[in-house]
Backbone as CSV, one residue per row, in Angstrom:
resi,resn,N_x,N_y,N_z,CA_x,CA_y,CA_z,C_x,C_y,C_z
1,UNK,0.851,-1.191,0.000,0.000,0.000,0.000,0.890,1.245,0.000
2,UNK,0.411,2.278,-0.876,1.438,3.406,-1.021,1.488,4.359,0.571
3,UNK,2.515,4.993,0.463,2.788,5.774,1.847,1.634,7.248,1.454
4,UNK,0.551,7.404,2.587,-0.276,8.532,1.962,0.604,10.247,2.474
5,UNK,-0.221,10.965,1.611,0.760,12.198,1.986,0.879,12.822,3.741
6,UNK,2.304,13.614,3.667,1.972,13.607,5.494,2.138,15.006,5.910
7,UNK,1.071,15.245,6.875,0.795,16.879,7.224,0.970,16.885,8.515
8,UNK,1.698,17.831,8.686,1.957,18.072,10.271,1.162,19.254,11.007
9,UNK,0.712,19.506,12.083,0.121,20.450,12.931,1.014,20.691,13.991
10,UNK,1.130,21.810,14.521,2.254,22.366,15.617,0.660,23.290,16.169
11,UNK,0.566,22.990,17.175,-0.629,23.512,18.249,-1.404,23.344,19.445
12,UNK,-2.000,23.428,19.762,-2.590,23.534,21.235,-3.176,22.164,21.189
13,UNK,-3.775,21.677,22.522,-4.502,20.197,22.296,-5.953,21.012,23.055
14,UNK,-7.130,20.356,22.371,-8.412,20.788,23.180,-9.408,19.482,23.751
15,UNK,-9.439,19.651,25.083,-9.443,18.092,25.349,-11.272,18.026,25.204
16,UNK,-11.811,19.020,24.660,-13.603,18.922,24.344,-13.034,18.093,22.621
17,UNK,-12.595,18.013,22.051,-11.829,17.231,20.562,-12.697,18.143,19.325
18,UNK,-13.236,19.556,20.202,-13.491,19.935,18.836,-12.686,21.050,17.912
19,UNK,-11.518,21.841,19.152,-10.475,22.339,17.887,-9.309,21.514,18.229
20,UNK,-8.054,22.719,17.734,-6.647,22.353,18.381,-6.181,21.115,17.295
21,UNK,-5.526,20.469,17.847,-4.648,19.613,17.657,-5.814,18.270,17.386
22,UNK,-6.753,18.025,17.643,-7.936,17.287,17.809,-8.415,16.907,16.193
23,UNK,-8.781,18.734,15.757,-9.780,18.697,14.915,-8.680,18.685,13.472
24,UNK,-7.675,19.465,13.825,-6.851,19.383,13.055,-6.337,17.504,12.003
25,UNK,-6.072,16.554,13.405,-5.578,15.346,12.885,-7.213,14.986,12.243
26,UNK,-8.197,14.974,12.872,-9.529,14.485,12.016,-9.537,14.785,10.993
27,UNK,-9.397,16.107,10.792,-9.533,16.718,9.464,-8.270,16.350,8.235
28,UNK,-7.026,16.024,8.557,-6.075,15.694,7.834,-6.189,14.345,7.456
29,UNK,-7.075,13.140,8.252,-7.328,12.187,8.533,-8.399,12.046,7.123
30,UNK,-9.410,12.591,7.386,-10.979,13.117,6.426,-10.687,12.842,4.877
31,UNK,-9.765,13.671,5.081,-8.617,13.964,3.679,-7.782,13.487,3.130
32,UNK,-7.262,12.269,3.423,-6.568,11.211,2.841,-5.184,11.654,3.369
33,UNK,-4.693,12.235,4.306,-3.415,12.567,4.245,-3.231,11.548,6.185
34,UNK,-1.675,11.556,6.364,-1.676,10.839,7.555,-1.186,11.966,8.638
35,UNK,-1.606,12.825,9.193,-1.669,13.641,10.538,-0.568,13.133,11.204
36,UNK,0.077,14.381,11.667,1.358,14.339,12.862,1.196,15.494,13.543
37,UNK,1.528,15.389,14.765,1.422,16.955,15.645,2.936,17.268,16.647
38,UNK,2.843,18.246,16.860,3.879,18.933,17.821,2.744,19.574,18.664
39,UNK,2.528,19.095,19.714,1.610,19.761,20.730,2.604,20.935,21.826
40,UNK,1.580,21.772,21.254,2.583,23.148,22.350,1.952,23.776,23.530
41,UNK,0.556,23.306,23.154,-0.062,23.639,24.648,-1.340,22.612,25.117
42,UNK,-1.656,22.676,26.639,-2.664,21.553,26.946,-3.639,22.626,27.500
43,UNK,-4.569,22.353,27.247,-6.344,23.494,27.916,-6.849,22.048,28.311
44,UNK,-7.863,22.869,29.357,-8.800,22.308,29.926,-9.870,22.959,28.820
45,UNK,-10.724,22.456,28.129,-11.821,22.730,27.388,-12.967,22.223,26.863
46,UNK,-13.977,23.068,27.292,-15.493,22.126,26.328,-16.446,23.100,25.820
47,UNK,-17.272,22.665,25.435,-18.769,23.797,24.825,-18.999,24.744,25.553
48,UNK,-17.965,25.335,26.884,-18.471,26.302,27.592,-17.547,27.397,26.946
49,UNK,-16.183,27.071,26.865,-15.097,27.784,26.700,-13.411,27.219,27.573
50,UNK,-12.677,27.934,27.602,-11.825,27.363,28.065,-11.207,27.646,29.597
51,UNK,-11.334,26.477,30.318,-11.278,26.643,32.074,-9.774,26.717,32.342
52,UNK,-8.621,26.292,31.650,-7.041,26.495,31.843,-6.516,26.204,30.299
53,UNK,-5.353,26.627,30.461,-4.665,26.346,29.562,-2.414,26.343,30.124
54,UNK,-1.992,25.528,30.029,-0.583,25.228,30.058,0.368,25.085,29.057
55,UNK,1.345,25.901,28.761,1.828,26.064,27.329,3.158,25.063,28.210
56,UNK,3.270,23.924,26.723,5.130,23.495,26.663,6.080,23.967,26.745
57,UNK,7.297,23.496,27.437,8.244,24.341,27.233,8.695,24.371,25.794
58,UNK,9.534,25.259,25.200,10.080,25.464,23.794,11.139,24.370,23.588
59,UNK,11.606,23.609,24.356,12.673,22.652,24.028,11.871,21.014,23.641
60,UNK,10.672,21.000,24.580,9.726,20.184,24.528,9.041,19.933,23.141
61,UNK,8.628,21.197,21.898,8.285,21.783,21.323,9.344,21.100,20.143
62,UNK,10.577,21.703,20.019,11.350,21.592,19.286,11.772,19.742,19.027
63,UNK,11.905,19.536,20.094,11.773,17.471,20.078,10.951,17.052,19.640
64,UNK,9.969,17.536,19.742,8.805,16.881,18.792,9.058,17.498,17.525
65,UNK,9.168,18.418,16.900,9.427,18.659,15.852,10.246,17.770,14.826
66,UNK,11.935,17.582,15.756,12.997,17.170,15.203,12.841,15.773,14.719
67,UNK,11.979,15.348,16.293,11.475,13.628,16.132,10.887,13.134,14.778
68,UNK,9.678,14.165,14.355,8.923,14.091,13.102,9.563,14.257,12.141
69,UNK,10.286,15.244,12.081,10.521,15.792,10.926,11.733,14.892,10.148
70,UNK,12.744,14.853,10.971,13.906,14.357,10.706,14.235,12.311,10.196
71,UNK,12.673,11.714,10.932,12.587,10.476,10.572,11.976,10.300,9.922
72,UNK,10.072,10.691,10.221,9.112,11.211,8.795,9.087,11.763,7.907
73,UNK,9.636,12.874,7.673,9.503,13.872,7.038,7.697,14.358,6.606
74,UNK,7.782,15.329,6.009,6.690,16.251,6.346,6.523,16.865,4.665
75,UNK,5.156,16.660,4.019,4.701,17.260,3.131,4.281,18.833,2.929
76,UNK,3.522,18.978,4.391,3.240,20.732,4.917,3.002,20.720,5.973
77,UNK,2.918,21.733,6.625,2.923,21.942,8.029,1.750,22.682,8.309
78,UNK,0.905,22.328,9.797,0.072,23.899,9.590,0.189,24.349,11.173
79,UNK,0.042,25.728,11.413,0.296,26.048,12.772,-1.033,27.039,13.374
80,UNK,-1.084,26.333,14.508,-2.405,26.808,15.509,-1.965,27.421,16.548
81,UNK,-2.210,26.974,17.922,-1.737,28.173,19.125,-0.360,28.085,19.387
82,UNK,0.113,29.039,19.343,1.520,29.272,19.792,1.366,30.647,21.039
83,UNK,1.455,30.520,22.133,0.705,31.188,22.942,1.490,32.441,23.365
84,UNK,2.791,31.725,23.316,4.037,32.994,24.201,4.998,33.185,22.674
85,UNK,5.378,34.556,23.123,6.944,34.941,22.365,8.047,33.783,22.211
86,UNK,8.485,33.296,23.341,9.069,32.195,22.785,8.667,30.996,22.161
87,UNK,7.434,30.653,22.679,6.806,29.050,21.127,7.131,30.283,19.574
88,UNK,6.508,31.022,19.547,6.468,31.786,18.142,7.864,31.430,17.749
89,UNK,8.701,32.517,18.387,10.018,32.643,17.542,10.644,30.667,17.704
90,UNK,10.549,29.926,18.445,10.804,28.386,18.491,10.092,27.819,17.154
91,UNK,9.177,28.367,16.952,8.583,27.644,15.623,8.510,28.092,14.591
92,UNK,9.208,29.231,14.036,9.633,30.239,13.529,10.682,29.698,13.067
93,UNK,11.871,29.406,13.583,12.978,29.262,13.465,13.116,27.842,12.931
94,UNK,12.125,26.666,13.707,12.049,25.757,12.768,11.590,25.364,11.239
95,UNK,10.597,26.545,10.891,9.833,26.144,10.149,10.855,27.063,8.999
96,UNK,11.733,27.780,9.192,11.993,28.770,8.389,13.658,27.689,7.299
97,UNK,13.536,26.624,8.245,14.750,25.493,8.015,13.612,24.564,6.381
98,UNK,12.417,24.541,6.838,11.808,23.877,6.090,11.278,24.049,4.068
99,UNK,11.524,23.164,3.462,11.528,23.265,1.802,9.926,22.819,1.579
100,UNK,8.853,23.127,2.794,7.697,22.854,2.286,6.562,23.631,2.591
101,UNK,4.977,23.492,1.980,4.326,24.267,2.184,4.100,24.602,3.947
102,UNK,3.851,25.207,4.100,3.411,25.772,5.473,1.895,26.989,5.420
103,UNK,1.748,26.569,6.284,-0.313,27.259,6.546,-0.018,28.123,8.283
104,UNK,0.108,29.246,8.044,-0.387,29.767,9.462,-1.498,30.093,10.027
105,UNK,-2.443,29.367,11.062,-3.090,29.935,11.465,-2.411,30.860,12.998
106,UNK,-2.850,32.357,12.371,-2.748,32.873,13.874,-3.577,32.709,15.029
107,UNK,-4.095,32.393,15.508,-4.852,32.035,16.585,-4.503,32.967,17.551
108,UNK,-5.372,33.774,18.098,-5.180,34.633,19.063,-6.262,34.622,19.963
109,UNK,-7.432,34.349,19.946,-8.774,33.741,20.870,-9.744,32.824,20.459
110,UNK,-10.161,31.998,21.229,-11.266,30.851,21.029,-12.396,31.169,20.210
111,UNK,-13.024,30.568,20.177,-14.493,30.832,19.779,-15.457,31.427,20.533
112,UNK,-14.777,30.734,22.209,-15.407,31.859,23.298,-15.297,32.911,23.909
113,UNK,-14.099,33.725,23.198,-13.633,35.103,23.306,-12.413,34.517,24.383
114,UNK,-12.382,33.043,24.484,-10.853,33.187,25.575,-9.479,33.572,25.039
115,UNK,-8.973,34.441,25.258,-7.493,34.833,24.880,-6.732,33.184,24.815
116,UNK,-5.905,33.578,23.809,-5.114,31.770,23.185,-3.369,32.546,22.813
117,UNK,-3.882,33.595,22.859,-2.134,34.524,22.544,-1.938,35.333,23.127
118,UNK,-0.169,36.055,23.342,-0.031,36.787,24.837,-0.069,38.011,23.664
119,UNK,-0.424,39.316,24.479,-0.026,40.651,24.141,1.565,40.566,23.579
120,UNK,1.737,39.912,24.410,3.542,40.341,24.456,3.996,39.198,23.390
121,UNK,3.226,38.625,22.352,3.568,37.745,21.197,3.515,38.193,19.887
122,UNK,2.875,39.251,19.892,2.362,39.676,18.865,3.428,40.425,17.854
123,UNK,4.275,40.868,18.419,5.315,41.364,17.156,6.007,40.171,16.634
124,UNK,6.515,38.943,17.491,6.795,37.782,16.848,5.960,37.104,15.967
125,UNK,4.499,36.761,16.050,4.299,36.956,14.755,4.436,37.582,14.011
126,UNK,4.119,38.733,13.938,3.913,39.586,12.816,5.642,39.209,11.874
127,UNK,6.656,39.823,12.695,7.816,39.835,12.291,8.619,38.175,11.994
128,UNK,8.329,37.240,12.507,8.872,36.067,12.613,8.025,34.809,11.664
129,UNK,6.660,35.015,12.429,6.339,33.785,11.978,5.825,33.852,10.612
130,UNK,5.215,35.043,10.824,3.480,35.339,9.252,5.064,35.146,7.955
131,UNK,6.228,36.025,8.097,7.517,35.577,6.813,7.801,34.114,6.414
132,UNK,7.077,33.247,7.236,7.181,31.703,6.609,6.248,31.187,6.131
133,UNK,5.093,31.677,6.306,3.722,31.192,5.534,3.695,31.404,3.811
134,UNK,3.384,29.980,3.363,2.592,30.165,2.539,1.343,30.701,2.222
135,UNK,0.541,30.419,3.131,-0.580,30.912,3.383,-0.924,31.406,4.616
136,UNK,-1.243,32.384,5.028,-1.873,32.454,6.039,-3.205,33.184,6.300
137,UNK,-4.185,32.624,7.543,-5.575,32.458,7.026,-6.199,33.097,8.484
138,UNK,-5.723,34.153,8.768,-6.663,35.368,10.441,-8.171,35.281,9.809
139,UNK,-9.166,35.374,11.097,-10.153,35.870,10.936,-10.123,37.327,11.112
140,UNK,-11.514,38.090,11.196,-11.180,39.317,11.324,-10.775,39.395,12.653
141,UNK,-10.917,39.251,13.613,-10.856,39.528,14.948,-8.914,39.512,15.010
142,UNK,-8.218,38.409,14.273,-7.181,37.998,14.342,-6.402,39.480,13.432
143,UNK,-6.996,39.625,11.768,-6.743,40.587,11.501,-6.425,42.386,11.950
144,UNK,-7.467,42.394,13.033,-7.509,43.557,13.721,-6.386,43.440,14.843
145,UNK,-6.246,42.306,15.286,-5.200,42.371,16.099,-3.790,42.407,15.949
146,UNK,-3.561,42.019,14.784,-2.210,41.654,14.023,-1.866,42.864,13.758
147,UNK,-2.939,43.677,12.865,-2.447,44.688,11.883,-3.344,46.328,11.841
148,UNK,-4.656,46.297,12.640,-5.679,47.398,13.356,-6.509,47.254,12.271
149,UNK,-6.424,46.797,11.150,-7.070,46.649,10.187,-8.721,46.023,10.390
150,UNK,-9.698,47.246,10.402,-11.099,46.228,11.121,-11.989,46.315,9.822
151,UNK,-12.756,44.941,9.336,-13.199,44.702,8.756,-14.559,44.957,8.668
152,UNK,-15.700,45.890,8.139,-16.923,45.952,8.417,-17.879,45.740,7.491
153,UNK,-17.213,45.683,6.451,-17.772,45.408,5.213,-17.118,44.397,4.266
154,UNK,-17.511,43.405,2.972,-16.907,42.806,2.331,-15.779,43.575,1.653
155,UNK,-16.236,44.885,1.068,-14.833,45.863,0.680,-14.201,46.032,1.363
156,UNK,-14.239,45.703,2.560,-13.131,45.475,3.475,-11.791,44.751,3.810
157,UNK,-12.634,43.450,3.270,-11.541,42.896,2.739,-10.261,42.539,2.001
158,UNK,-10.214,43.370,1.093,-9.071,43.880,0.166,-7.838,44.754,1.244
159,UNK,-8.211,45.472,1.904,-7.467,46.047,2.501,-6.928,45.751,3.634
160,UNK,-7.999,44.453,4.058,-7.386,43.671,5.492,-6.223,42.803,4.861
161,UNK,-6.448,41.819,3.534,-5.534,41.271,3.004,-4.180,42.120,2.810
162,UNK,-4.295,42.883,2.456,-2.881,43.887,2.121,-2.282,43.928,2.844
163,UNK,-2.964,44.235,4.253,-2.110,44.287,6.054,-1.646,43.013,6.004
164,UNK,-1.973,42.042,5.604,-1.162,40.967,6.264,-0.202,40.503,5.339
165,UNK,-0.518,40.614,4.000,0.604,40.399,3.181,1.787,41.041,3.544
166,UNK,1.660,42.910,3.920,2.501,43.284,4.386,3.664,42.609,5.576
167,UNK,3.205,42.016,5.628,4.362,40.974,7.079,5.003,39.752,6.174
168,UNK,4.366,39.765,5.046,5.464,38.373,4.642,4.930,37.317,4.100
169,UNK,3.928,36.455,4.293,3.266,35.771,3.705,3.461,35.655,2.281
170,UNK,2.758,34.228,1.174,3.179,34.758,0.324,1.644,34.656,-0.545
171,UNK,0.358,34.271,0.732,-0.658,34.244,0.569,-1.169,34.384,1.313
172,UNK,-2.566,35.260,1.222,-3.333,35.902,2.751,-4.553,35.172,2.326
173,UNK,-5.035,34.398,2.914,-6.638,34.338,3.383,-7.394,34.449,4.625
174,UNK,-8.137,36.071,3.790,-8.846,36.831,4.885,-10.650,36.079,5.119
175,UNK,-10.630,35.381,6.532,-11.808,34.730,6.476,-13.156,35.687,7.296
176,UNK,-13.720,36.015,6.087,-14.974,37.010,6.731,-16.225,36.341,6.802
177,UNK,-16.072,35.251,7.728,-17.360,34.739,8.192,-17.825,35.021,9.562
178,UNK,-17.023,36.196,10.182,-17.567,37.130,11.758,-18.285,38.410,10.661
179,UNK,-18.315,38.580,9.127,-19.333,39.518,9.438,-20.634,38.800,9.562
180,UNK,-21.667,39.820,9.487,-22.831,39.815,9.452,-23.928,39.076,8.481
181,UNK,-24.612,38.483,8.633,-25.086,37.637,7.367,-25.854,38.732,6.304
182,UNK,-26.109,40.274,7.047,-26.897,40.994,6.050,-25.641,41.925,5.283
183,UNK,-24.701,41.961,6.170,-23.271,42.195,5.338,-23.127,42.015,3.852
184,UNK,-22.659,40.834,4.275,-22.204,39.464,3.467,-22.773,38.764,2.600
185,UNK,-24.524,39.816,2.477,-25.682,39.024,1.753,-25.894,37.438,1.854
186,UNK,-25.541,37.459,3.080,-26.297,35.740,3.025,-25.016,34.716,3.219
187,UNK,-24.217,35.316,2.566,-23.185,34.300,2.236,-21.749,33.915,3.522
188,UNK,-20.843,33.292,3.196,-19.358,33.014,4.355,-18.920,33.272,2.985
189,UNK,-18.539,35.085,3.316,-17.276,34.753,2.316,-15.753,35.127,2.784
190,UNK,-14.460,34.419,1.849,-13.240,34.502,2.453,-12.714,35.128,1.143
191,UNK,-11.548,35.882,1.373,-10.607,36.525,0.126,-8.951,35.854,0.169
192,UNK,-9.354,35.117,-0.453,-7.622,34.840,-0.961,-6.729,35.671,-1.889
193,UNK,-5.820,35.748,-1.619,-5.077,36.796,-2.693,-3.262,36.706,-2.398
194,UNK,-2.353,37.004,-3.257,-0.978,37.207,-3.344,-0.953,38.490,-3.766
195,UNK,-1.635,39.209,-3.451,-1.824,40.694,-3.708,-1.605,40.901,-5.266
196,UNK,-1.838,40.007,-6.436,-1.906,39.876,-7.735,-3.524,38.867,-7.917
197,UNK,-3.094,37.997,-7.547,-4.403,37.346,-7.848,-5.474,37.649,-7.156
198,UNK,-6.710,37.388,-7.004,-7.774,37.791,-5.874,-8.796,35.929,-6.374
199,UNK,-9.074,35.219,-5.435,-9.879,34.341,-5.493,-11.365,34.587,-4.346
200,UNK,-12.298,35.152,-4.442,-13.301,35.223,-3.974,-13.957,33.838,-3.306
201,UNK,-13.240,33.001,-1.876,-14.432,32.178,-1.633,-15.385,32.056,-1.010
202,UNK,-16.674,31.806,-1.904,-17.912,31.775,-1.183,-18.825,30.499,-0.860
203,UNK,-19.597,30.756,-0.107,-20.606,29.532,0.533,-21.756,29.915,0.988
204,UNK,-22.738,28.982,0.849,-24.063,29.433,1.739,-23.516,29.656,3.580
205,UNK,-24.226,30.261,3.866,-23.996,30.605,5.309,-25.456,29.690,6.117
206,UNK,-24.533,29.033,6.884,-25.483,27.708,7.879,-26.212,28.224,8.797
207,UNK,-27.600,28.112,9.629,-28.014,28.844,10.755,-27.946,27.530,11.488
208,UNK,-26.545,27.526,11.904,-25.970,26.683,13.116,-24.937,27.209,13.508
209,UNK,-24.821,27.283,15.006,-24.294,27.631,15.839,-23.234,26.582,16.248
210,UNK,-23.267,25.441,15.911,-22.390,24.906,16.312,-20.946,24.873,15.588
211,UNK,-20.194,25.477,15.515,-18.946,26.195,14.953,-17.654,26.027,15.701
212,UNK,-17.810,25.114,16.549,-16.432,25.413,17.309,-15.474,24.609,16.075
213,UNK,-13.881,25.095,16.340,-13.355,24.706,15.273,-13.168,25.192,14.126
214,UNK,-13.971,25.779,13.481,-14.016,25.954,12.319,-12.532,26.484,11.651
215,UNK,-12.448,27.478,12.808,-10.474,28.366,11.820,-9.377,26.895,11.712
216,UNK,-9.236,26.211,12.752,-8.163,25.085,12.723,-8.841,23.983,11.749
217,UNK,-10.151,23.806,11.707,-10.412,22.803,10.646,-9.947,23.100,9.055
218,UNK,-10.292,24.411,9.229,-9.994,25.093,7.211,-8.236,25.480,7.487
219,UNK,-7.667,25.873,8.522,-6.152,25.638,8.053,-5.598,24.110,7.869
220,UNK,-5.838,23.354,8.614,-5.720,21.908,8.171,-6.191,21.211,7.215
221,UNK,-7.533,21.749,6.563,-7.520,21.175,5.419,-7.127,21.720,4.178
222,UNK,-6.324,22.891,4.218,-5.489,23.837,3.455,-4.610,22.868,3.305
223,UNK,-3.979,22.333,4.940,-2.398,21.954,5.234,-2.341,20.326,4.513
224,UNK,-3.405,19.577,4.333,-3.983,18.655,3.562,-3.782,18.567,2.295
225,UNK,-4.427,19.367,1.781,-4.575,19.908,0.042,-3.054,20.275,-0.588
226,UNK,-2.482,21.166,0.179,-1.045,21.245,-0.015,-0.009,19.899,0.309
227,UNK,-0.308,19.196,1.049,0.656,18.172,1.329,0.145,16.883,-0.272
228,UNK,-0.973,17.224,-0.591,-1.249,16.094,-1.905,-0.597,17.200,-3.073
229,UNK,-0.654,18.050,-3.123,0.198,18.838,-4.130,-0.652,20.108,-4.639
230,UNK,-1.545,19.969,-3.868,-2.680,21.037,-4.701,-1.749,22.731,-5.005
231,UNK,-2.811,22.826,-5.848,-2.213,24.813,-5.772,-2.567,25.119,-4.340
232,UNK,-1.328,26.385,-4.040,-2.763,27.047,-2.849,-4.330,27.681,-3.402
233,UNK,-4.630,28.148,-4.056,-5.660,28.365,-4.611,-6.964,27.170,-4.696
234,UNK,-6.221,26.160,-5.201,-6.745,24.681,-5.340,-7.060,24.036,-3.886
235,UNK,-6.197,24.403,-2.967,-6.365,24.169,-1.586,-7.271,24.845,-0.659
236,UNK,-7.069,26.103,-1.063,-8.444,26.808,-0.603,-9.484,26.785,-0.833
237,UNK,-10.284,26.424,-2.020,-11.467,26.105,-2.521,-11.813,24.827,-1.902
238,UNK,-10.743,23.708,-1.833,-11.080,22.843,-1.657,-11.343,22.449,-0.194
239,UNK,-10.593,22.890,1.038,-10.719,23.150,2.220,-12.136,24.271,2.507
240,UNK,-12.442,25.456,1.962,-13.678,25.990,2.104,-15.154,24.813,1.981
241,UNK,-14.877,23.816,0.891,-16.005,23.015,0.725,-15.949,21.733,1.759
242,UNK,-15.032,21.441,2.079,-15.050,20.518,3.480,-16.050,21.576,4.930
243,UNK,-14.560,22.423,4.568,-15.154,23.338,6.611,-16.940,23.675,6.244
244,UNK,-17.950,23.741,4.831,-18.685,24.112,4.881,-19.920,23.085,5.489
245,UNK,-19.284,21.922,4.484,-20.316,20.520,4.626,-20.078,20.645,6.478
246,UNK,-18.958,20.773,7.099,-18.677,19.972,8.302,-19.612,21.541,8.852
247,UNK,-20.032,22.424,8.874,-20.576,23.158,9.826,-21.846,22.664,9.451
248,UNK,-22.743,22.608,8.549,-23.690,22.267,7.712,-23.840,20.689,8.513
249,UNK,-23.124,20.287,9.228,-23.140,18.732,9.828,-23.296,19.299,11.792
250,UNK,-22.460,20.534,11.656,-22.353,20.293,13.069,-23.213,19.786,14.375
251,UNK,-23.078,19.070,15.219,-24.057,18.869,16.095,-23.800,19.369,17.854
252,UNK,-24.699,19.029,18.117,-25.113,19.991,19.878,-23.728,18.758,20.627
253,UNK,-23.127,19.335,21.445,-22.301,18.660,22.034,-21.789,19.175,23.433
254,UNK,-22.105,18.669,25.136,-22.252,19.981,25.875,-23.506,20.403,25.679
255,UNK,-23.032,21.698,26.703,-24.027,22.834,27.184,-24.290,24.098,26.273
256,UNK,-22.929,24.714,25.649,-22.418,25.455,25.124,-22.272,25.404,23.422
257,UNK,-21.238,25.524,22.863,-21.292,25.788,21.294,-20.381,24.114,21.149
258,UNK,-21.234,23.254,20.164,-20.650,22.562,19.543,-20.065,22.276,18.477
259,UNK,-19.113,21.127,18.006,-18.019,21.520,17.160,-19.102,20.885,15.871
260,UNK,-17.931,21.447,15.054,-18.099,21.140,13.447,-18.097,19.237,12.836
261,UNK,-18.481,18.998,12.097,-18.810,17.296,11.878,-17.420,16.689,11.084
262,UNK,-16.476,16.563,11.206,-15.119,16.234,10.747,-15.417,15.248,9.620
263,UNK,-16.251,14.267,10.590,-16.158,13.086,9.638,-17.696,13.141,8.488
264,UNK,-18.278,14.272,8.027,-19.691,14.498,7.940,-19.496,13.402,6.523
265,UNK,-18.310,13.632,5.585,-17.696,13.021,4.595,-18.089,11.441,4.518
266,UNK,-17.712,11.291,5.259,-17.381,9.607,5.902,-18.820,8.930,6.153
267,UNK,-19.856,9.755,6.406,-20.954,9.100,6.792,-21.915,9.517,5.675
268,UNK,-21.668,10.124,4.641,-22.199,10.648,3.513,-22.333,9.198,2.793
């Protein structure tokens, strides 16, 4: 049997299994590719929000990396919470060694408004990490924080993308599914762009609430699409139509907001 393609995740673990490091391997899993992680932080978490969280040390971090990388090797990489200045510039420095695609998600708060990144991290991304992405994929909330850039309208988007290209990337996808559904006319739409091309992706917009997940599911199945060889372009379309079916699946889980349907594919 052939060796299937292999995607790595560097990120938080969420022990409710609906983001993090969780949703990520499901989703790489979903997708025909074989999931590896570097776990950098452990939360206490479920449908309420998040009750603790404990970040790895950076040496801890880096062993897992070396372990994977150096015996497995690695098709693309994708990255979720990196919480402190030092995980950033630690994974920064690894990834900047690397000859393959890479997906940043910045992650800077939950779904339940819990902070997931320090104040005092934020120029290391900007300056360190966002210069190794192939892609990288902020919501607005993430956008505004990165770069002040606030999104209120779909024409908005053009100009949130620009802010982040500005840091380095060599692809921005700006995901505007926090605006408004009368915004947005109805729709989840996201802007991909290399500040030459512009790919408009759109979707019906679900009236379900159950969404947890959703940013780490669509960078992983970016980090997916790229590890089989796709374009990024090709990867984004194709990851937008997974994260859509799987919200379009999501179910009640808990008290609180439940996650997205990973496997909605699988039972189709």
């Amino acid at each position: 049997m052939p060796t299937p393609p292999r995607a790595l995740t560097v990120a938080g673990s969420d022990s409710g299994g609906g983001a993090g490091i969780q949703a990520d391997l499901k989703t790489m899993l979903a997708l025909g590719t074989h999931g590896m992680s570097v776990l950098t932080a452990v939360t206490a978490q479920n449908s309420l929000g998040v009750q603790g969280a404990w970040e790895l040390p950076a040496e801890a971090v880096r062993a897992q990396f070396r372990s994977v990388v150096d015996d497995i090797g690695v098709q693309a990489v994708k990255t979720g919470m990196l919480s402190s200045a030092a995980l950033v510039e630690t994974v920064a420095a690894l990834l900047a060694d690397l000859d393959v695609p890479v997906v940043i998600d910045p992650v800077g708060v939950s779904k339940h408004g819990d902070p997931l990144l320090a104040e005092s991290a934020l120029d290391a991304v900007r300056t360190k990490l966002l210069p190794t992405a192939t892609v990288a994929t902020p919501n607005l909330d993430e956008v505004a924080q990165l770069t002040g850039v606030h999104v209120r309208e779909e024409a908005d988007l053009r100009r949130a993308a620009a802010a982040v290209l500005d840091f380095g990337p060599r692809w921005a996808l700006v995901k505007g599914g926090h605006l408004t559904a009368d915004t947005a006319a109805g729709e989840a739409v996201d802007l991909l762009t290399d500040g030459h091309e512009e790919h408009w992706l759109r979707a019906p917009r679900h009236d379900n609430r159950h969404t947890h997940g959703t940013g780490c599911t669509l960078a992983s199945a970016i980090a997916a699409q790229l590890a089989k060889g796709d374009t990024v372009p090709q990867a984004a379309a194709a990851a937008k139509e997974y994260v859509t079916g799987a919200i379009a699946a999501g179910f009640r889980l808990g008290a609180g907001i439940g996650p997205v349907d990973h496997g909605w594919r699988l039972r189709g």
